[in-house]
């Protein structure tokens, strides 16, 4: 039986990449992925990207990549869903292959952010909020939204800023072993707790950084490679004041429930996870929406060490967005890159015997989520 | 100070932003009603680092306020604030609800 499988992956260094344009980053990652796949005939190209127009003055990304790689007159498109752009591009490739429209699709994601000033980048990122809303007019920002969540979460639970710091520390410790990561210098819990405040209670280490980078995957119908056994997407509210429960990402929960149903699996069956830690608070809420913990109990996983090596289910072994870096359009594909590496047994921070992995990519203030579940086809020992 | 909300003629669902289709019952007719702009703080954040257009206001607080009539509205405050503090709408500034502490 044929499946949708990953037959090639590629990634660039994450960090400050002054010398390369966005196109060059996308080409670099795409070339690696195509080479690993043995340069197959590609039927379509999907690109995940958020801000290439506003920050890099570059659009037509799909067509650029197809042309420069000599892929022929095939259809291409850029897909945008803020930070979930990469996951959405990947999902559409899965769907089109599943539907029999294409056999092989190149999916690449990238962002070029570091050359622009912080003010310019911050304003561009805030385009992922509702510009017409009274919330944006009030001066709410992306980090501000997650600050609102954190203060309410602290109020309703026994969680404190220390638990946020434990997320940041875990992910930094993973990044120390990832040569592609943006931040590979060790930090202490005290340094994280004492860092300057951005949007209280969130400090510098609670927020993902500004990053350049790209990642790519070749997806195909076949029997070799890492199989995609679930692909789902859902939407959520675009304004904080409109959420039924501000502390439950309904997009994440819905996409997770759909993915588990497709795969015929539950959270207890997953061996390794990359999830969307755009802020430390987001990781804790994702534990709950993905069913790893009960509602309002995600913080307890950190107390128990459940989500690091030696624990029940290692999370963000790449270093996560917080320390690997967050080149926005690349992120969904960089997560998938890490899960594929884990299932091949060749990852940094390898989880011994990992058979099933999950990648969850969030966009906006909980406005988009994709979930993908993968297997290497090995049976349990 | 009062603020206006949009109420679904069919099911009574209310929202701060105007809507074309009711998310609750899919009806398309709405009326505007006024609400007393006084309520309790559901959550808040102190914004030390903002985007450039709000930099002159930093540090400031963004608050989500629960009205006793059931609506939830996001606004801005200059004063330090905590969850459950009672606040009231003091002004509208360039599309933003500006709250201040009561008493
Ligand atoms: Zn209605």
Tab-separated table of C-alpha atoms and ligand atoms in Angstrom, chain B residues 8 11 22 25, ligand 1:
chain	number	residue	atom	x	y	z
B	8	UNK	CA	-28.004	39.114	17.580
B	11	UNK	CA	-30.411	34.439	19.787
B	22	UNK	CA	-23.989	35.382	14.170
B	25	UNK	CA	-27.033	30.844	15.311
C	1	LIG	ZN1	-27.484	34.509	17.003
